[in-house]
Amino acid sequence: MYVRDTIAAISTAIGEGGIGIVRISGPASLPIASSIFRAKSNGGLKSHRFSYGDVVNPGNGDLVDEAMVVYMKGPNSYTREDVVEIQCHGGTLVVSRILSLVLTEGARLAEPGEFTKRAFLNGRIDLVQAEAVMDVISSRTDASLALAQHQREGLLSRRITTVKEGIVYALAYVEALIDFPEDDVDVAVETDVLGKVAPALAELEALIEGFDEGRVLREGVSVVISGKPNVGKSSLLNTLLKEKRAIVTSVPGTTRDLIEEVVNINGLPVKLLDTAGIRESEDQVEQEGVRLSLDRIPKADLVLFVIDGSSEFGEDDAAILGAIGNKSYIVVRNKADLQVNAVLPEACSGPVVAISTLTGDGVPELRNAITNAFMHGHAIDGREFVAVSKARHRDALLKALTSLQSFVANLEAGVNMELLPVDLRDALDAVGEVTGETTADDVLDRIFSSFCIGK
């Protein structure tokens, strides 16, 4: 239940910085700010205008800090309520003291995500846009940021709205036929209603199909670099990172622990994992490294199976290929600057990219191969790229698709007209789960609890 009280929280990261912000939202925002802020001008706080002055303790008049304060009268604010932001010097103590004054004057501490939740509850944004706010904050590449911004701006919501409009039209048409059964318009039902439902079905299928690409852009992917010792795994890691992160020597077994780094590959957030060279060894420490390497392969989204292109494909290579099993993998034939001697067995059916970590040849092609393994040729850096990126959205849209397909099948089979609205209403409810129109309260609470307190 939405209680229209006044909330406050620190909206900047805790720690030292150039600026700290305390945000207040609710009916008492302006009175609370006025009680602790002394403007240098006589005009007082005016909506959407910054005022310079001092924050003071109203109890004893002590100066807390100088500040810039902006008052935003609702509904022209983030939450559509009266909002005040106090911008002071960055620092844990001073910001905390100002927040303490605000709470003393009548506000309560905001819950995680409560500002954005109020924006949603007050109709400023839908649930897709609200969830995208946190995706904007947590984006790790330009492409993932662009996807989150498109969702926040409502581009995904508009596509979902077109689906809803088709379903609503069909439902209104069918219910009208039920109310006026004397009208013989069966042919019109087949042509007109199905004509409206068909685009909705196509849009649902397209949105669901694009989920894999949207998910990997939002969440990133895990890529394990695997191979026998001295094939160039650590050199490959350093090459992809464009920095020397792993120690590279000619001594087999140099890498014994797992090295994990996140890198931007053509806009895709990739968690790279360099593993110990896999081979038989009497060294207990190296054995543990090999065990960890083999343990990570099944958990990866993609394996870069690195082989030495200048030597024969040996037993250790075959053992690693067996460990990869049915996982998606790319054969990275390293040392392409040397004579190619490796002949791949028939069982090695993954795509092959020849590279040289020494000269850099083939590395752009490898980057493209990694991206294509997940994006399937989609241009993820385009300004028009819009996709579903959350499993919650995908699952709800799948329910809507199933219900809509059931409606079409029943309509074409001549099922009793009074039964047809059931599937359409189920489809509408499922679509509403995505945008927040029919989302259960416990789901809303779970979504917004993942936000930071000041957002």
Coordinates of C-alpha atoms in Angstrom, one line a residue:
M1 CA 0.0 0.0 0.0
Y2 CA 1.3 3.4 -1.0
V3 CA 1.6 5.8 1.9
R4 CA 2.0 9.4 0.9
D5 CA 4.5 10.4 3.5
T6 CA 7.8 12.1 3.0
I7 CA 11.0 10.1 2.4
A8 CA 14.7 11.0 2.3
A9 CA 18.0 9.3 1.5
I10 CA 21.5 10.0 0.4
S11 CA 21.6 9.8 -3.4
T12 CA 25.4 9.8 -4.0
A13 CA 27.9 7.1 -3.2
I14 CA 29.2 6.9 0.3
G15 CA 32.7 8.3 0.7
E16 CA 34.7 11.4 -0.2
G17 CA 33.7 13.2 -3.4
G18 CA 33.2 16.6 -4.9
I19 CA 29.5 16.7 -4.1
G20 CA 27.0 14.9 -1.9
I21 CA 23.2 14.9 -2.5
V22 CA 20.4 14.3 0.0
R23 CA 17.1 13.8 -1.8
I24 CA 13.7 14.4 -0.2
S25 CA 10.3 13.4 -1.8
G26 CA 6.8 13.9 -0.4
P27 CA 4.3 16.5 0.8
A28 CA 6.6 17.8 3.5
S29 CA 9.7 18.2 1.3
L30 CA 9.5 22.0 1.0
P31 CA 8.7 22.7 4.7
I32 CA 11.5 20.4 5.8
A33 CA 14.1 22.0 3.5
S34 CA 13.0 25.5 4.5
S35 CA 13.5 24.6 8.2
I36 CA 17.2 23.7 7.8
F37 CA 18.2 25.9 4.8
R38 CA 19.1 29.6 5.0
A39 CA 19.2 31.0 1.5
K40 CA 21.6 33.9 0.8
S41 CA 18.9 35.7 -1.2
N42 CA 15.5 36.8 0.1
G43 CA 13.5 35.0 -2.6
G44 CA 13.4 31.6 -0.8
L45 CA 13.1 28.3 -2.6
K46 CA 11.4 28.5 -6.0
S47 CA 10.4 25.6 -8.1
H48 CA 13.1 24.4 -10.5
R49 CA 15.6 27.1 -9.4
F50 CA 18.8 26.5 -7.5
S51 CA 19.3 28.5 -4.3
Y52 CA 22.7 29.0 -2.6
G53 CA 22.9 29.2 1.1
D54 CA 23.7 27.4 4.4
V55 CA 22.4 24.2 6.0
V56 CA 22.0 24.8 9.7
N57 CA 20.8 22.9 12.7
P58 CA 17.4 24.5 13.5
G59 CA 17.8 23.4 17.1
N60 CA 20.9 25.4 17.9
G61 CA 21.7 27.4 14.8
D62 CA 25.0 25.6 14.2
L63 CA 26.3 25.7 10.6
V64 CA 26.5 22.3 9.0
D65 CA 27.6 23.2 5.5
E66 CA 27.1 25.5 2.6
A67 CA 24.9 24.1 -0.1
M68 CA 22.9 24.4 -3.3
V69 CA 19.3 23.5 -2.9
V70 CA 16.8 22.8 -5.7
Y71 CA 13.1 22.5 -5.1
M72 CA 10.9 20.7 -7.8
K73 CA 7.2 21.1 -7.3
G74 CA 5.2 18.0 -8.2
P75 CA 4.1 16.7 -10.6
N76 CA 7.1 18.0 -12.5
S77 CA 9.7 15.9 -10.7
Y78 CA 11.2 12.4 -10.7
T79 CA 8.6 11.0 -8.4
R80 CA 5.7 13.4 -9.4
E81 CA 5.7 14.5 -5.8
D82 CA 7.3 17.6 -4.3
V83 CA 11.1 16.9 -4.4
V84 CA 14.0 18.7 -2.8
E85 CA 17.7 17.9 -3.4
I86 CA 20.3 19.3 -1.1
Q87 CA 23.7 19.4 -2.8
C88 CA 26.6 19.9 -0.3
H89 CA 30.3 19.0 -0.1
G90 CA 31.0 15.3 -0.7
G91 CA 32.0 13.4 2.4
T92 CA 30.5 10.8 4.6
L93 CA 30.1 12.9 7.8
V94 CA 28.6 16.1 6.3
V95 CA 26.1 14.3 4.1
S96 CA 25.1 12.0 7.0
R97 CA 24.6 15.0 9.3
I98 CA 22.3 16.7 6.7
L99 CA 20.3 13.5 6.3
S100 CA 20.0 13.3 10.1
L101 CA 18.6 16.8 10.2
V102 CA 16.0 16.0 7.4
L103 CA 14.9 12.9 9.3
T104 CA 14.6 14.8 12.6
E105 CA 12.4 17.4 10.8
G106 CA 9.8 14.8 9.9
A107 CA 11.0 12.7 6.9
R108 CA 11.6 9.0 7.2
L109 CA 14.5 7.0 5.6
A110 CA 13.6 5.8 2.2
E111 CA 13.5 2.1 1.4
P112 CA 15.7 0.7 -1.4
G113 CA 14.4 1.9 -4.7
E114 CA 11.5 3.8 -3.1
F115 CA 12.0 7.0 -5.2
T116 CA 11.7 5.1 -8.4
K117 CA 8.9 3.0 -7.0
R118 CA 7.0 6.2 -6.3
A119 CA 7.7 7.4 -9.9
F120 CA 6.1 4.1 -11.1
L121 CA 3.1 4.2 -8.7
N122 CA 2.4 7.8 -9.6
G123 CA 2.3 6.9 -13.3
R124 CA 5.4 8.7 -14.5
I125 CA 7.1 5.5 -15.8
D126 CA 6.0 1.9 -16.2
L127 CA 7.7 -1.1 -14.6
V128 CA 9.9 -1.8 -17.6
Q129 CA 11.2 1.8 -17.4
A130 CA 11.6 1.6 -13.7
E131 CA 13.7 -1.6 -13.9
A132 CA 15.8 -0.1 -16.6
V133 CA 16.9 2.7 -14.2
M134 CA 19.1 0.2 -12.3
D135 CA 20.4 -1.3 -15.6
V136 CA 21.5 2.2 -16.6
I137 CA 23.5 2.5 -13.3
S138 CA 25.0 -1.0 -13.6
S139 CA 25.8 -1.0 -17.3
R140 CA 29.4 -2.0 -18.1
T141 CA 29.6 -1.3 -21.9
D142 CA 28.3 1.3 -24.3
A143 CA 26.0 -1.3 -25.9
S144 CA 24.5 -2.4 -22.6
L145 CA 24.0 1.2 -21.6
A146 CA 22.3 2.0 -24.9
L147 CA 20.0 -1.0 -24.4
A148 CA 19.1 0.1 -20.8
Q149 CA 18.6 3.7 -22.0
H150 CA 16.2 2.5 -24.7
Q151 CA 14.2 0.6 -22.2
R152 CA 14.2 3.6 -19.8
E153 CA 13.0 5.9 -22.6
G154 CA 10.1 3.6 -23.2
L155 CA 11.1 2.1 -26.6
L156 CA 10.5 -1.5 -25.3
S157 CA 7.3 -0.4 -23.6
R158 CA 6.0 0.9 -26.9
R159 CA 6.5 -2.4 -28.6
I160 CA 4.7 -4.1 -25.8
T161 CA 1.9 -1.5 -26.0
T162 CA 1.3 -2.5 -29.7
V163 CA 0.8 -6.1 -28.5
K164 CA -1.6 -5.0 -25.9
E165 CA -3.6 -2.9 -28.4
G166 CA -4.1 -5.8 -30.7
I167 CA -5.3 -8.0 -27.8
V168 CA -7.7 -5.3 -26.5
Y169 CA -9.1 -4.8 -30.0
A170 CA -9.7 -8.6 -30.4
L171 CA -11.3 -8.8 -26.9
A172 CA -13.6 -5.8 -27.5
Y173 CA -14.7 -7.4 -30.9
V174 CA -15.4 -10.8 -29.4
E175 CA -17.3 -9.4 -26.4
A176 CA -19.4 -7.3 -28.8
L177 CA -20.3 -10.4 -30.7
I178 CA -21.3 -12.2 -27.5
D179 CA -23.5 -9.2 -26.5
F180 CA -25.1 -9.1 -30.0
P181 CA -25.4 -12.8 -31.1
E182 CA -28.1 -12.0 -33.7
D183 CA -25.5 -10.3 -35.9
D184 CA -24.1 -12.9 -38.3
V185 CA -20.5 -11.7 -38.7
D186 CA -18.6 -14.9 -38.4
V187 CA -16.6 -14.2 -41.5
A188 CA -15.7 -10.7 -40.2
V189 CA -14.4 -12.4 -37.0
E190 CA -12.0 -14.6 -39.0
T191 CA -10.7 -11.7 -41.1
D192 CA -10.8 -8.6 -38.9
V193 CA -9.9 -10.1 -35.5
L194 CA -7.2 -12.4 -36.8
G195 CA -5.9 -9.5 -38.8
K196 CA -5.4 -7.6 -35.5
V197 CA -4.1 -10.6 -33.6
A198 CA -1.5 -11.6 -36.2
P199 CA 0.8 -8.5 -35.7
A200 CA 0.6 -9.0 -31.9
L201 CA 1.6 -12.6 -32.3
A202 CA 4.5 -11.6 -34.5
E203 CA 5.7 -8.9 -32.1
L204 CA 5.5 -11.3 -29.2
E205 CA 7.6 -13.9 -31.1
A206 CA 10.2 -11.3 -32.1
L207 CA 10.5 -10.0 -28.5
I208 CA 10.9 -13.5 -27.1
E209 CA 13.4 -14.4 -29.8
G210 CA 15.6 -11.4 -28.9
F211 CA 15.8 -12.3 -25.3
D212 CA 19.1 -14.2 -25.5
E213 CA 20.8 -11.1 -27.0
G214 CA 19.2 -8.7 -24.5
R215 CA 20.2 -10.9 -21.6
V216 CA 23.8 -11.2 -22.5
L217 CA 24.1 -7.5 -23.1
R218 CA 22.6 -6.8 -19.6
E219 CA 24.2 -9.6 -17.6
G220 CA 27.4 -10.3 -19.6
V221 CA 28.8 -13.7 -20.4
S222 CA 31.4 -16.0 -19.0
V223 CA 34.2 -17.1 -21.3
V224 CA 36.8 -19.7 -20.2
I225 CA 40.2 -19.8 -21.9
S226 CA 41.3 -23.4 -21.8
G227 CA 44.1 -25.4 -23.3
K228 CA 47.2 -27.4 -22.4
P229 CA 50.3 -25.6 -21.0
N230 CA 52.3 -23.2 -23.2
V231 CA 49.7 -22.8 -26.0
G232 CA 49.3 -19.0 -25.2
K233 CA 46.3 -18.8 -22.9
S234 CA 47.7 -16.1 -20.7
S235 CA 49.1 -14.3 -23.7
L236 CA 45.5 -14.4 -25.2
L237 CA 44.1 -13.0 -22.0
N238 CA 46.6 -10.1 -22.0
T239 CA 45.9 -9.5 -25.7
L240 CA 42.1 -9.3 -25.2
L241 CA 42.5 -7.1 -22.1
K242 CA 45.1 -4.9 -23.9
E243 CA 47.2 -5.0 -20.8
K244 CA 49.6 -7.4 -19.0
R245 CA 47.4 -9.1 -16.5
A246 CA 48.7 -12.7 -16.5
I247 CA 52.4 -13.7 -16.2
V248 CA 53.7 -15.2 -19.4
T249 CA 56.8 -17.5 -19.4
S250 CA 58.0 -20.5 -21.4
V251 CA 57.8 -22.6 -18.3
P252 CA 54.9 -25.0 -18.4
G253 CA 52.4 -24.7 -15.5
T254 CA 53.1 -21.0 -14.8
T255 CA 49.4 -20.2 -14.4
R256 CA 48.2 -22.3 -11.5
D257 CA 45.3 -20.2 -10.2
L258 CA 42.2 -18.8 -12.0
I259 CA 42.6 -15.3 -13.3
E260 CA 39.3 -13.5 -13.9
E261 CA 38.8 -10.1 -15.6
V262 CA 35.9 -8.3 -17.3
V263 CA 36.5 -6.9 -20.8
N264 CA 34.4 -5.1 -23.4
I265 CA 34.4 -7.1 -26.6
N266 CA 32.5 -5.2 -29.4
G267 CA 30.0 -3.9 -26.8
L268 CA 29.5 -7.3 -25.1
P269 CA 30.5 -7.5 -21.4
V270 CA 32.7 -10.6 -21.2
K271 CA 34.0 -12.1 -18.0
L272 CA 37.3 -13.8 -19.1
L273 CA 38.7 -16.6 -17.1
D274 CA 42.3 -17.7 -17.7
T275 CA 42.8 -21.2 -16.4
A276 CA 45.8 -23.4 -15.6
G277 CA 47.1 -25.5 -18.4
I278 CA 45.4 -28.9 -18.4
R279 CA 47.8 -31.9 -18.4
E280 CA 48.9 -34.8 -16.3
S281 CA 51.2 -33.6 -13.5
E282 CA 52.8 -34.9 -10.3
D283 CA 52.8 -31.4 -8.7
Q284 CA 49.9 -31.2 -6.2
V285 CA 49.5 -27.4 -6.6
E286 CA 49.3 -27.8 -10.4
Q287 CA 46.9 -30.7 -10.0
E288 CA 44.6 -28.4 -8.0
G289 CA 44.8 -25.8 -10.7
V290 CA 43.9 -28.3 -13.4
R291 CA 41.0 -29.5 -11.3
L292 CA 39.7 -25.9 -11.0
S293 CA 40.1 -25.5 -14.7
L294 CA 38.1 -28.6 -15.5
D295 CA 35.4 -27.5 -13.0
R296 CA 34.9 -24.1 -14.7
I297 CA 34.4 -25.4 -18.2
P298 CA 30.8 -26.7 -17.7
K299 CA 29.9 -23.5 -16.0
A300 CA 31.1 -21.2 -18.8
D301 CA 28.8 -19.7 -21.6
L302 CA 31.6 -20.2 -24.1
V303 CA 35.1 -21.9 -24.1
L304 CA 38.1 -20.6 -26.0
F305 CA 39.9 -23.9 -26.8
V306 CA 43.4 -22.7 -27.4
I307 CA 45.8 -25.0 -29.3
D308 CA 49.3 -24.6 -30.5
G309 CA 49.0 -24.3 -34.2
S310 CA 52.7 -25.0 -34.7
S311 CA 52.6 -28.5 -33.2
E312 CA 50.5 -31.6 -33.5
F313 CA 47.1 -32.0 -31.9
G314 CA 48.1 -34.3 -29.0
E315 CA 46.5 -36.4 -26.2
D316 CA 46.3 -33.4 -23.8
D317 CA 44.4 -31.5 -26.5
A318 CA 42.0 -34.4 -27.0
A319 CA 41.4 -34.7 -23.3
I320 CA 40.5 -31.0 -23.1
L321 CA 38.2 -31.4 -26.1
G322 CA 36.5 -34.3 -24.3
A323 CA 36.1 -32.2 -21.2
I324 CA 34.4 -29.4 -23.3
G325 CA 31.8 -31.9 -24.4
N326 CA 28.6 -30.2 -25.7
K327 CA 29.6 -26.7 -24.5
S328 CA 29.8 -24.0 -27.1
Y329 CA 33.5 -23.4 -28.0
I330 CA 35.8 -21.7 -30.5
V331 CA 39.0 -23.3 -31.5
V332 CA 41.7 -20.7 -31.2
R333 CA 44.7 -21.8 -33.3
N334 CA 47.5 -19.7 -31.8
K335 CA 51.0 -19.1 -33.1
A336 CA 49.7 -18.5 -36.6
D337 CA 53.0 -16.6 -37.3
L338 CA 54.7 -20.0 -37.2
Q339 CA 54.4 -23.0 -39.6
V340 CA 51.0 -24.7 -39.2
N341 CA 51.3 -28.3 -38.2
A342 CA 48.1 -28.9 -36.1
V343 CA 45.7 -31.1 -37.9
L344 CA 42.3 -31.0 -36.1
P345 CA 40.4 -34.3 -35.6
E346 CA 36.9 -34.8 -36.9
A347 CA 35.5 -34.5 -33.4
C348 CA 36.8 -30.9 -33.3
S349 CA 33.8 -29.3 -35.0
G350 CA 33.7 -25.9 -33.5
P351 CA 34.5 -22.7 -35.5
V352 CA 38.3 -22.2 -35.9
V353 CA 40.1 -18.8 -35.7
A354 CA 43.8 -18.6 -36.4
I355 CA 45.6 -15.9 -34.4
S356 CA 49.0 -14.8 -33.2
T357 CA 49.2 -13.3 -29.8
L358 CA 52.7 -12.2 -30.8
T359 CA 51.8 -10.1 -33.9
G360 CA 48.1 -9.6 -33.2
D361 CA 47.0 -11.2 -36.4
G362 CA 43.5 -12.7 -36.2
V363 CA 42.6 -11.1 -32.9
P364 CA 39.8 -8.8 -34.4
E365 CA 38.4 -11.9 -36.1
L366 CA 38.4 -13.7 -32.8
R367 CA 36.6 -10.8 -31.1
N368 CA 33.9 -10.9 -33.8
A369 CA 33.6 -14.7 -33.4
I370 CA 33.1 -14.3 -29.6
T371 CA 30.4 -11.6 -30.2
N372 CA 28.6 -13.6 -32.9
A373 CA 28.5 -16.7 -30.6
F374 CA 26.0 -14.7 -28.5
M375 CA 24.5 -12.0 -30.7
H376 CA 24.1 -14.1 -33.9
G377 CA 25.0 -11.2 -36.2
H378 CA 22.8 -8.6 -34.5
A379 CA 24.3 -5.1 -34.6
I380 CA 24.3 -4.3 -30.9
D381 CA 25.8 -0.9 -31.2
G382 CA 22.9 0.5 -33.2
R383 CA 20.7 3.2 -31.8
E384 CA 17.6 1.3 -32.7
F385 CA 18.5 -1.9 -30.9
V386 CA 15.7 -2.8 -28.5
A387 CA 15.3 -6.1 -26.7
V388 CA 13.9 -7.9 -23.7
S389 CA 16.7 -8.5 -21.3
K390 CA 15.1 -9.9 -18.1
A391 CA 13.8 -13.5 -17.6
R392 CA 10.7 -12.0 -15.8
H393 CA 9.7 -10.2 -19.0
R394 CA 10.5 -13.2 -21.2
D395 CA 8.4 -15.6 -19.1
A396 CA 5.4 -13.2 -19.0
L397 CA 5.6 -12.7 -22.7
L398 CA 5.7 -16.5 -23.2
K399 CA 2.5 -16.8 -21.3
A400 CA 0.9 -14.1 -23.4
L401 CA 2.0 -15.8 -26.6
T402 CA 0.7 -19.2 -25.4
S403 CA -2.7 -17.7 -24.5
L404 CA -2.9 -15.8 -27.8
Q405 CA -2.1 -18.9 -29.8
S406 CA -4.8 -20.8 -27.9
F407 CA -7.3 -18.0 -28.8
V408 CA -6.5 -18.3 -32.5
A409 CA -6.7 -22.1 -32.4
N410 CA -10.1 -22.0 -30.6
L411 CA -11.4 -19.3 -32.9
E412 CA -10.5 -21.2 -36.1
A413 CA -11.9 -24.4 -34.6
G414 CA -15.3 -22.8 -34.0
V415 CA -15.2 -23.0 -30.2
N416 CA -18.2 -21.5 -28.4
M417 CA -17.8 -17.7 -28.6
E418 CA -18.3 -17.2 -24.9
L419 CA -15.1 -19.2 -24.1
L420 CA -12.9 -17.1 -26.4
P421 CA -12.4 -14.1 -24.1
V422 CA -10.7 -16.3 -21.4
D423 CA -7.5 -16.7 -23.5
L424 CA -7.5 -13.0 -24.4
R425 CA -7.8 -11.9 -20.8
D426 CA -5.0 -14.2 -19.8
A427 CA -2.9 -12.7 -22.5
L428 CA -3.7 -9.2 -21.3
D429 CA -2.8 -10.1 -17.7
A430 CA 0.5 -11.6 -18.8
V431 CA 1.4 -8.5 -20.8
G432 CA 0.4 -6.4 -17.8
E433 CA 2.9 -8.3 -15.7
V434 CA 5.7 -6.8 -17.8
T435 CA 4.6 -3.2 -17.6
G436 CA 3.3 -3.4 -14.0
E437 CA -0.4 -3.1 -14.6
T438 CA -1.1 -6.6 -13.2
T439 CA 2.1 -7.3 -11.3
A440 CA 1.7 -8.7 -7.8
D441 CA 2.8 -6.6 -4.9
D442 CA 5.3 -9.1 -3.7
V443 CA 6.9 -9.1 -7.1
L444 CA 7.1 -5.3 -7.0
D445 CA 8.7 -5.4 -3.6
R446 CA 11.3 -7.8 -4.8
I447 CA 12.1 -5.7 -7.9
F448 CA 12.6 -2.5 -6.0
S449 CA 14.4 -4.0 -3.1
S450 CA 17.3 -4.6 -5.5
F451 CA 17.8 -0.9 -6.0
C452 CA 20.1 1.3 -4.0
I453 CA 18.4 3.3 -1.2
G454 CA 18.8 6.7 -2.8
K455 CA 17.3 5.8 -6.2

